[in-house]
Short mmCIF file of C-alpha atoms in Angstrom, two decimals:
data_model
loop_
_atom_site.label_atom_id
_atom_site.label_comp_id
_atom_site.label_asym_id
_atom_site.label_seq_id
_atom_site.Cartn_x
_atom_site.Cartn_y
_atom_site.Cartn_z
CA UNK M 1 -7.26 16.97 17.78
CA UNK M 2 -4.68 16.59 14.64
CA UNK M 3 -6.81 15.31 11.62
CA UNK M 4 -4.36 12.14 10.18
CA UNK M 5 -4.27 11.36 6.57
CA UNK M 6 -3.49 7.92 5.33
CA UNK M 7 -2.43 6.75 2.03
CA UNK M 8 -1.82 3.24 -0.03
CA UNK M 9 1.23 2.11 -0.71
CA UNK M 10 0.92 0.43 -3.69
CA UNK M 11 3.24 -1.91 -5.65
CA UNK M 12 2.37 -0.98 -8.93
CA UNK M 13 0.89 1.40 -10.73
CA UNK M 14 -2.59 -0.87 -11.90
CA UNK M 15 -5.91 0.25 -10.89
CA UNK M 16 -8.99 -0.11 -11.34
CA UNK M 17 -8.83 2.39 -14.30
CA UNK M 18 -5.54 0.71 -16.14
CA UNK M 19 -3.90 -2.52 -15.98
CA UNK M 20 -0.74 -2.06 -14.40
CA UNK M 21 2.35 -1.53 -17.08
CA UNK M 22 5.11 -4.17 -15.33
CA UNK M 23 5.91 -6.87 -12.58
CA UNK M 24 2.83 -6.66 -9.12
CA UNK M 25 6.02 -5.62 -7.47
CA UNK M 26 7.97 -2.30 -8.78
CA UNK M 27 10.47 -1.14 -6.83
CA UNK M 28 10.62 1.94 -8.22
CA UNK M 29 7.75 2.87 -8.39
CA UNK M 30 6.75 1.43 -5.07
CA UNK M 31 9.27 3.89 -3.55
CA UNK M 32 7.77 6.79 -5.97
CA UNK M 33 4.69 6.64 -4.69
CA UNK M 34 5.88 5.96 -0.94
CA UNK M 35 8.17 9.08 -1.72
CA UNK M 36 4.81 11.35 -3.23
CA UNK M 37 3.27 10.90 -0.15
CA UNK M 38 6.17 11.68 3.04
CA UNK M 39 6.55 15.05 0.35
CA UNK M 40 3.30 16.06 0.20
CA UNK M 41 1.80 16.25 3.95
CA UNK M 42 0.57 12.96 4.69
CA UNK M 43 1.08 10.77 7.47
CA UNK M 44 1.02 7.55 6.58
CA UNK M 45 0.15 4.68 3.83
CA UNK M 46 -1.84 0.89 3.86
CA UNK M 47 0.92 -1.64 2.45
CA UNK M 48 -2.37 -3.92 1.75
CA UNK M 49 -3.06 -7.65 1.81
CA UNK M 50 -4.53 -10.15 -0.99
CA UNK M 51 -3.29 -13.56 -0.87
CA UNK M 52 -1.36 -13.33 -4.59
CA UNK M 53 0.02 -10.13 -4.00
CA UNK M 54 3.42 -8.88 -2.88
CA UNK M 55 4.19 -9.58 1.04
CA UNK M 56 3.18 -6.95 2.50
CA UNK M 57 5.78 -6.99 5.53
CA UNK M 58 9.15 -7.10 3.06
CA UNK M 59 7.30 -4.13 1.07
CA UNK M 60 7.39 -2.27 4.40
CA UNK M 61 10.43 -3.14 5.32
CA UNK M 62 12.07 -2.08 1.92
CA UNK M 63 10.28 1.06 1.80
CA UNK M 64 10.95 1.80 6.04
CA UNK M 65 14.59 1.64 5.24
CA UNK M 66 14.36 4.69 2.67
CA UNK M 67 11.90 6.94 3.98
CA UNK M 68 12.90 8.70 7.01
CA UNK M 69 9.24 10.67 7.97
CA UNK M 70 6.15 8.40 6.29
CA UNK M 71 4.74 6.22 9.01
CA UNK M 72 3.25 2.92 7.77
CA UNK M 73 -0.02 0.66 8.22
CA UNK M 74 0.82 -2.63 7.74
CA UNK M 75 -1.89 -4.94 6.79
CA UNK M 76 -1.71 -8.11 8.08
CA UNK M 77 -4.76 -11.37 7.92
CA UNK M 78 -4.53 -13.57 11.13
CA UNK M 79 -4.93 -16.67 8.82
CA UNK M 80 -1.36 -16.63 7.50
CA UNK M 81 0.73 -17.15 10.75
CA UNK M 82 0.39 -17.52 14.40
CA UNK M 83 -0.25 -13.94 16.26
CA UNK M 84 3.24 -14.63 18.21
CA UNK M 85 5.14 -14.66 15.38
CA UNK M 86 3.23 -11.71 14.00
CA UNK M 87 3.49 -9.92 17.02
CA UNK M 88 7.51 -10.38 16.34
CA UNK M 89 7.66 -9.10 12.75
CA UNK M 90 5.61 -6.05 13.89
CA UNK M 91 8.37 -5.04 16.39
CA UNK M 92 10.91 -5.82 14.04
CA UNK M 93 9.61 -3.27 11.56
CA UNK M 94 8.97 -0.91 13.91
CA UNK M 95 12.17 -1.16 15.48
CA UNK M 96 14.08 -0.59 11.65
CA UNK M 97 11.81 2.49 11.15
CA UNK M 98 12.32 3.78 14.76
CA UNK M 99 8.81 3.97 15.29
CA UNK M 100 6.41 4.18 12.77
CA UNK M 101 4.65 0.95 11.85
CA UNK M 102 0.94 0.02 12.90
CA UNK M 103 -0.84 -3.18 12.10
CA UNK M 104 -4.49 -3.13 10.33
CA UNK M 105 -6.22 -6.69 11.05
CA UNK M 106 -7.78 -8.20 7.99
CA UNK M 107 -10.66 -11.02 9.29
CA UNK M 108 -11.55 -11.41 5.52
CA UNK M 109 -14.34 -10.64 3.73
CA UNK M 110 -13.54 -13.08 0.81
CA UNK M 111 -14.56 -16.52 1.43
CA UNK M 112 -12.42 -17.75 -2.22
CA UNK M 113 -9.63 -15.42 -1.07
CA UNK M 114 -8.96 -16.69 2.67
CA UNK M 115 -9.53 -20.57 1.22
CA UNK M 116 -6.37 -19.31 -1.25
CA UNK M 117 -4.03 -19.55 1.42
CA UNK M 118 -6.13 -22.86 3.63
CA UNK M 119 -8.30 -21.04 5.09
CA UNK M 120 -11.94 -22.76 5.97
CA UNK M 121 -13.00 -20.99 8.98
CA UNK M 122 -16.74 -19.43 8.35
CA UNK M 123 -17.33 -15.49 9.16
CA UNK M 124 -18.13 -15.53 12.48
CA UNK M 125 -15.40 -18.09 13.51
CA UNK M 126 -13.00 -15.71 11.31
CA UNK M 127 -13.72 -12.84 14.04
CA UNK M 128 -13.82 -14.82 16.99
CA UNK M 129 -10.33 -15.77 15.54
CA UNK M 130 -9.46 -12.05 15.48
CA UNK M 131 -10.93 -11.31 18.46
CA UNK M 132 -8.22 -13.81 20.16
CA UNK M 133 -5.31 -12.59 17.60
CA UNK M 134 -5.33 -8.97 18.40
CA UNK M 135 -5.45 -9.86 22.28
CA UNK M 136 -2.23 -11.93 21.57
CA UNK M 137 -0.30 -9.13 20.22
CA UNK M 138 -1.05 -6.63 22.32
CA UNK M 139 0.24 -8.89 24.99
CA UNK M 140 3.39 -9.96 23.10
CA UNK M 141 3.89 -6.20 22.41
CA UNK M 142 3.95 -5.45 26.21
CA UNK M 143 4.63 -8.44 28.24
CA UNK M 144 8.44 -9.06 29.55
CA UNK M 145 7.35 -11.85 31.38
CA UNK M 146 6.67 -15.66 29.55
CA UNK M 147 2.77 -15.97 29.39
CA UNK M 148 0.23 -18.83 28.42
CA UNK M 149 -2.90 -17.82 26.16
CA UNK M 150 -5.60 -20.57 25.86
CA UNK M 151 -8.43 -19.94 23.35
CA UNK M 152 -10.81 -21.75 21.02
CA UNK M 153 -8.62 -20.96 18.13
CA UNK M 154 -4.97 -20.67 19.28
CA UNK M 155 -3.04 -22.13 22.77
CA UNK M 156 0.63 -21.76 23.66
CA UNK M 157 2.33 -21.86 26.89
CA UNK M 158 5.43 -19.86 28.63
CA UNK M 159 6.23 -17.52 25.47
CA UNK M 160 8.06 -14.17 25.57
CA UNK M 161 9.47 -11.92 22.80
CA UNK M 162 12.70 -11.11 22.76
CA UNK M 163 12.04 -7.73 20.42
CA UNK M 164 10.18 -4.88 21.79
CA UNK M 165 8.22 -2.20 19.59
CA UNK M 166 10.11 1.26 19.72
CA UNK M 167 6.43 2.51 20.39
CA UNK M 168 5.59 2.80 23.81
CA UNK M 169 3.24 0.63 25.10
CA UNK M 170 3.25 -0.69 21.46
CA UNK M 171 1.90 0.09 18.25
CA UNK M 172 -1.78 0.74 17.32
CA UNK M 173 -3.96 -1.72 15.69
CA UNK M 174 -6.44 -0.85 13.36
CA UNK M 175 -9.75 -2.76 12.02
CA UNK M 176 -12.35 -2.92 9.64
CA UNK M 177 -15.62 -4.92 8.92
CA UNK M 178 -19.34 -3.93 9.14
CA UNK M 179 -20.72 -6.93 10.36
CA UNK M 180 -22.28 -7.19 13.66
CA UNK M 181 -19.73 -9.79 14.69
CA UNK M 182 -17.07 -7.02 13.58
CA UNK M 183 -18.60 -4.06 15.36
CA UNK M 184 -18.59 -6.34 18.02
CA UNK M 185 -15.00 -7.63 17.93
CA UNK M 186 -13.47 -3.76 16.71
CA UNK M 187 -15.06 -2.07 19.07
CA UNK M 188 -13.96 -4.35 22.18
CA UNK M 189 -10.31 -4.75 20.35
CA UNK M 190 -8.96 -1.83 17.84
CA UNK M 191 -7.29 1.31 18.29
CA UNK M 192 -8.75 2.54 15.24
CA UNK M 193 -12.25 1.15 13.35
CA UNK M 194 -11.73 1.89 9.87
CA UNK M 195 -14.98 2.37 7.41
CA UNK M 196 -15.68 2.85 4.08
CA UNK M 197 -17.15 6.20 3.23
CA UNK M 198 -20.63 6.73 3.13
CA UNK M 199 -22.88 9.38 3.46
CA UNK M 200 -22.91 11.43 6.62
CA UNK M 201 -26.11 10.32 7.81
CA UNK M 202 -24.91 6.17 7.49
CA UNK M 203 -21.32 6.90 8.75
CA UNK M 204 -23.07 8.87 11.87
CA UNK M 205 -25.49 5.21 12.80
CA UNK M 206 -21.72 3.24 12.62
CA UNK M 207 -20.27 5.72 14.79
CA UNK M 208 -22.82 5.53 17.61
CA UNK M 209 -23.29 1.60 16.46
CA UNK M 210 -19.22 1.76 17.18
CA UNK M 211 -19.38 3.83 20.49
CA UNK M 212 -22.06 1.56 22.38
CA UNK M 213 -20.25 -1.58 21.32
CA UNK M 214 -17.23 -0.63 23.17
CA UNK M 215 -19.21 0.88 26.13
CA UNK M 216 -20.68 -2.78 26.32
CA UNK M 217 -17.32 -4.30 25.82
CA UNK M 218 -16.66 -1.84 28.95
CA UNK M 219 -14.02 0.36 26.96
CA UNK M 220 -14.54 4.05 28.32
CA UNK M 221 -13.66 5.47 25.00
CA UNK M 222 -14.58 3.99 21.63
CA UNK M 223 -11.62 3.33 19.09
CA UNK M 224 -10.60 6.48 16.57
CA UNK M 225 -12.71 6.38 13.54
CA UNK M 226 -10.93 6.03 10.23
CA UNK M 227 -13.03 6.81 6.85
CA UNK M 228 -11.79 5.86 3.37
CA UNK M 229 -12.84 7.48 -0.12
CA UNK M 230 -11.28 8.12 -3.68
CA UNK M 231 -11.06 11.80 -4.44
CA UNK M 232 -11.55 13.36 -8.22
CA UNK M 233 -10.60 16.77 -8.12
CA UNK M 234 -10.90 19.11 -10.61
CA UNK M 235 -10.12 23.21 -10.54
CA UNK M 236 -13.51 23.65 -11.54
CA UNK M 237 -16.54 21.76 -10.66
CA UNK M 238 -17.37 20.95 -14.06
CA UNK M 239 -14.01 19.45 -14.83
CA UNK M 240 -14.16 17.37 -11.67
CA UNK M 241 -17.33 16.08 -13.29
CA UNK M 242 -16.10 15.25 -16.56
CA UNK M 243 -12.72 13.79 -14.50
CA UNK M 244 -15.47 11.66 -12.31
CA UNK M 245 -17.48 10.54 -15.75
CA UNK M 246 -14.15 9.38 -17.56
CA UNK M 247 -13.33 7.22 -14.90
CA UNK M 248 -16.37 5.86 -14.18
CA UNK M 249 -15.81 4.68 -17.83
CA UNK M 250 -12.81 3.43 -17.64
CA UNK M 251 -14.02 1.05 -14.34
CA UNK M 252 -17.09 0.02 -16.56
CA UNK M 253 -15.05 -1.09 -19.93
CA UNK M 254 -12.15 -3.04 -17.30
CA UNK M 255 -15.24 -4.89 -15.38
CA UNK M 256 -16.93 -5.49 -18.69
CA UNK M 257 -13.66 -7.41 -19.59
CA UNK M 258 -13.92 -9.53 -16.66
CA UNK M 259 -15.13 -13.08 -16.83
CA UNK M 260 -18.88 -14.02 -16.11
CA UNK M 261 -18.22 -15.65 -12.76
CA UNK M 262 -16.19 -12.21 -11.76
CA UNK M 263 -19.00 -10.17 -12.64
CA UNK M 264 -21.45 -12.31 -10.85
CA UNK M 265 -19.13 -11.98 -7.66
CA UNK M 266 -19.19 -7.70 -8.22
CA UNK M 267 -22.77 -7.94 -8.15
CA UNK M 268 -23.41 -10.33 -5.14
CA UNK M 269 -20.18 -9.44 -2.92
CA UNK M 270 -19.93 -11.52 0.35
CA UNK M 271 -19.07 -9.35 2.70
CA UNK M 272 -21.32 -6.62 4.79
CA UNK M 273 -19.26 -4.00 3.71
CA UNK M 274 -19.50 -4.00 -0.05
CA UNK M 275 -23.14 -5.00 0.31
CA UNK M 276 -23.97 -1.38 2.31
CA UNK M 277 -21.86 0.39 -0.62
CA UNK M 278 -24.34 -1.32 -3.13
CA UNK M 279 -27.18 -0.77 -1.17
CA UNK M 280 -26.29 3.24 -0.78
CA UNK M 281 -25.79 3.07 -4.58
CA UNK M 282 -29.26 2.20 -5.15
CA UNK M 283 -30.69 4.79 -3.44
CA UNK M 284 -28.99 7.44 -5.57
CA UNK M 285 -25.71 8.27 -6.63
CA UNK M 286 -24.72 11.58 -4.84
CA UNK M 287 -25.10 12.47 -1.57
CA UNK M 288 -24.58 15.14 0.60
CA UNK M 289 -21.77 17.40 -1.08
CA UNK M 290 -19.73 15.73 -2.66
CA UNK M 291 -20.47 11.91 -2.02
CA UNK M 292 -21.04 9.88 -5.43
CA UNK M 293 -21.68 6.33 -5.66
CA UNK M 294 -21.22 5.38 -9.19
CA UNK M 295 -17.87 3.85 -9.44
CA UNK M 296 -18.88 1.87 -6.32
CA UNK M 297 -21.58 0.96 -8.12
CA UNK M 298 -19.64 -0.19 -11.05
CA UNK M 299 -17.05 -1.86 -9.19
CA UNK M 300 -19.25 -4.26 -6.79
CA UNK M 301 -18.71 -1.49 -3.81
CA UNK M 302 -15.16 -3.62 -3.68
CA UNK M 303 -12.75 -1.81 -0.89
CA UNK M 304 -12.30 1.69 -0.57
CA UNK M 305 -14.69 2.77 -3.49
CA UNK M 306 -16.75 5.92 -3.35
CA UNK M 307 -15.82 8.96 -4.80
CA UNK M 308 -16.00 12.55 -3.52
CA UNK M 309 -15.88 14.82 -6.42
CA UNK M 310 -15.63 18.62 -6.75
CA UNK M 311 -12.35 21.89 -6.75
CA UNK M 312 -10.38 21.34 -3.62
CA UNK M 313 -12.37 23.33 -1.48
CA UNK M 314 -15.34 21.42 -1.73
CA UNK M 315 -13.57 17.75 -1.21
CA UNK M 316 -12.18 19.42 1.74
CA UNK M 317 -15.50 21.25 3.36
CA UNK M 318 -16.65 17.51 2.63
CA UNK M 319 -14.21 15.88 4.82
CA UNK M 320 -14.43 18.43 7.51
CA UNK M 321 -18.13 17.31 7.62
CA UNK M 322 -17.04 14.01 8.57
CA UNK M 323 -14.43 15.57 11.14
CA UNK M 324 -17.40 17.08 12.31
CA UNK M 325 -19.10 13.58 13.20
CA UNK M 326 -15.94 13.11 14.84
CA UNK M 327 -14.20 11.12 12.13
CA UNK M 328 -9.78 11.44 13.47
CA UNK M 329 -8.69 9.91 10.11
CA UNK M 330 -9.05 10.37 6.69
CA UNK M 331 -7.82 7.55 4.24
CA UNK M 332 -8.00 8.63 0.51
CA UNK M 333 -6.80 7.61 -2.66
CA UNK M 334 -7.00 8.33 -6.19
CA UNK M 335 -7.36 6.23 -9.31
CA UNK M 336 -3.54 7.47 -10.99
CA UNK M 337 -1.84 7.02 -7.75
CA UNK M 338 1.18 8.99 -7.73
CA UNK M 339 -0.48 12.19 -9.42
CA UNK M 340 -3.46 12.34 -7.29
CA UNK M 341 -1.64 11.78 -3.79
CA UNK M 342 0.24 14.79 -5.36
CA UNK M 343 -2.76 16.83 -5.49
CA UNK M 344 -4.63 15.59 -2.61
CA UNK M 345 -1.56 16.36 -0.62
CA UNK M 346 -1.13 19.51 -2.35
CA UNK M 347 -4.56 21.19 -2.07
CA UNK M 348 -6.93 19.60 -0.07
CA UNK M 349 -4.89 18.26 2.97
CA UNK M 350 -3.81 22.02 4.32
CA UNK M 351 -7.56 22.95 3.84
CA UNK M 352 -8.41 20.45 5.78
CA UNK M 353 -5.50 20.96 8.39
CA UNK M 354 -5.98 24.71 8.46
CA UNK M 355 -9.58 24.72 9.50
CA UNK M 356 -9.36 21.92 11.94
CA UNK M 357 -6.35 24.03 13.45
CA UNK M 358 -8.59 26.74 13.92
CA UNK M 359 -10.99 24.77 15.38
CA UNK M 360 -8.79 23.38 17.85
CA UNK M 361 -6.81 26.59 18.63
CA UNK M 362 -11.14 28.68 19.53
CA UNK M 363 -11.85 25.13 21.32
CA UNK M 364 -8.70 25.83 23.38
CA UNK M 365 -9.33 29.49 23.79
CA UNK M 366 -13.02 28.73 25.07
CA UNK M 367 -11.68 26.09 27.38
CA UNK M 368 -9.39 29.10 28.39
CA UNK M 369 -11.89 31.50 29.04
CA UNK M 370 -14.66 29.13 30.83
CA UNK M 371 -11.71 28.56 33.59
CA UNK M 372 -10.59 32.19 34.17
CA UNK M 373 -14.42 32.86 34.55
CA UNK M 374 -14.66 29.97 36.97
CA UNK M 375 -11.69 31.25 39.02
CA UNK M 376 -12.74 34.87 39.02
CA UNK M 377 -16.44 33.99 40.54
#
């Protein structure tokens, strides 16, 4: 199978390196970025969700209605409106970009951040809330007929939408937590379980943890897997290095800055996620090889934050050791944004799409051969 790549579609150009240089919504350079990406080989890019930022719908939109090629992953917390409506903006979009929208469900792993917007639910009740969400929308999606849903956390009677996704049956939905309520709910619900990247051994027990979740949810297959890093490349391996030690000093002096209840908050994160980052981190910080824990370290294992570090070649023999645990998507991005989806997309996504090719095309040829043998005995 096609290895995907997915990007982030930032508003800005802050990170956790630099403070960002104008308003948390840039047009222009929102649509930079969006444009470095459909021009440099990858598929799609996260328009992602905090409850102060940008919405991340109207981003989509805006940048949907410039772009003819980049598909988008919009991500979207079931807190902030009722899955019907939802369901209806989703179809929307993906009717004004002829096709290319999918939705990644946020439960929330920030207690502060989902009270933000009057949210009080605890953890569990969060993805028992998701659970019921992502049911509703696939329904909406597909239904022409008026329906009734009646669950613990929403009820409604005789709806129907009146817009259709241009995807047929509808659009994927993607998912994310490490919790054993989220394995629970991803596996039985999602289209894609995303995870942070770990070492191969660790992302290997949540891929089998993944796969017998949805055989007991009685799925047949298990969702796509979806793995996330932040590549520093270099052209040698010692630059990469020296790339990989700069930034880890940037992060450092920016979370230094922070107040003392913020650095508390890195250092004790909530959710299940960030505390398996931190955990990893403990136990050394490089793994396998090209796997380095540091700035996760540094940062409170916050989102998408281990690094793999090394020339082109090695970043992408690295991946293809996660395609190897069959891993279908890679999500990756770097700490300048536009330059380093530039070079990722330059010289490390055809490495990665060459060899997987390759694989595919002898996987096809054996396939090939075992019938003719079968028909000739």
């Amino acid at each position: 199978m096609p290895i995907e790549f997915l990007g982030i579609a930032a508003t800005n150009d802050g990170s956790e390196t630099r403070a960002r240089s104008g308003a948390s919504f840039d047009k222009d350079y929102t649509l930079r970025l969006a444009r470095a990406h459909e021009d440099n080989g990858w598929d799609r890019v996260l328009f992602a969700y905090h409850s102060g930022s940008p919405d991340p719908a109207t981003v989509a939109a805006f940048v949907a209605s410039k772009l003819d090629r980049l598909k988008l992953l919009l991500a979207h917390r079931p807190n902030v409106s009722a899955p019907t409506y939802a369901a209806k903006v989703v179809a929307t979009l993906d009717q004004i970009s002829d096709g290319r929208v999918n939705v990644h469900i946020i439960t929330g792993g920030s207690t502060a951040d989902q009270a933000a917007e009057g949210d009080h639910l605890g953890k569990d009740e969060r993805y028992a809330r998701t659970g019921e969400y992502i049911r509703i929308l696939k329904q909406a999606w597909t239904s022409r007929e008026r329906f009734d849903f009646a669950g613990e956390h929403y009820r409604f009677e005789d709806f129907v939408s009146d817009v259709w996704p241009v995807q047929q049956p509808r659009p994927q939905v993607s998912f994310g937590g490490s919790s054993a309520a989220a394995y629970a709910i991803g596996a039985a619900e999602s289209d894609i379980y995303a995870l942070w990247g770990e070492p191969l051994a660790n992302t290997a027990e949540q891929i089998a943890t993944i796969t017998d979740a949805a055989t007991a949810a009685g799925r047949s297959e298990r969702p796509r897997i979806q793995v996330a890093f932040r590549p520093i490349l270099g052209a040698t391996e010692e630059l990469a290095w020296q790339k990989a030690e700069q930034i880890l000093g940037r992060v450092r002096e920016r979370t230094g800055a922070l107040p003392a209840a913020a650095i508390d908050d890195l250092k004790n994160p909530e959710n299940a996620g960030s505390q398996r980052l931190l955990s990893i981190a403990e136990q050394g910080d490089r793994f396998d090889r090209a796997l380095w824990t540091s700035v996760s370290a540094a940062s409170g294992g916050r989102g998408n934050s281990n690094a793999l570090v090394g020339t082109p070649e090695t970043v992408a023999a690295a991946l293809l050791d996660y395609v190897d645990l069959g891993v279908d998507i890679i999500s990756a991005r770097g700490y300048d944004f536009v330059d380093d989806t530039i070079d990722f997309g330059r010289y490390v996504i055809p490495l990665v799409r060459d060899e997987v090719a390759k694989r595919d095309a002898a996987a096809a040829a054996q396939t090939t051969l075992k019938g003719a043998a079968r028909v000739a005995a």
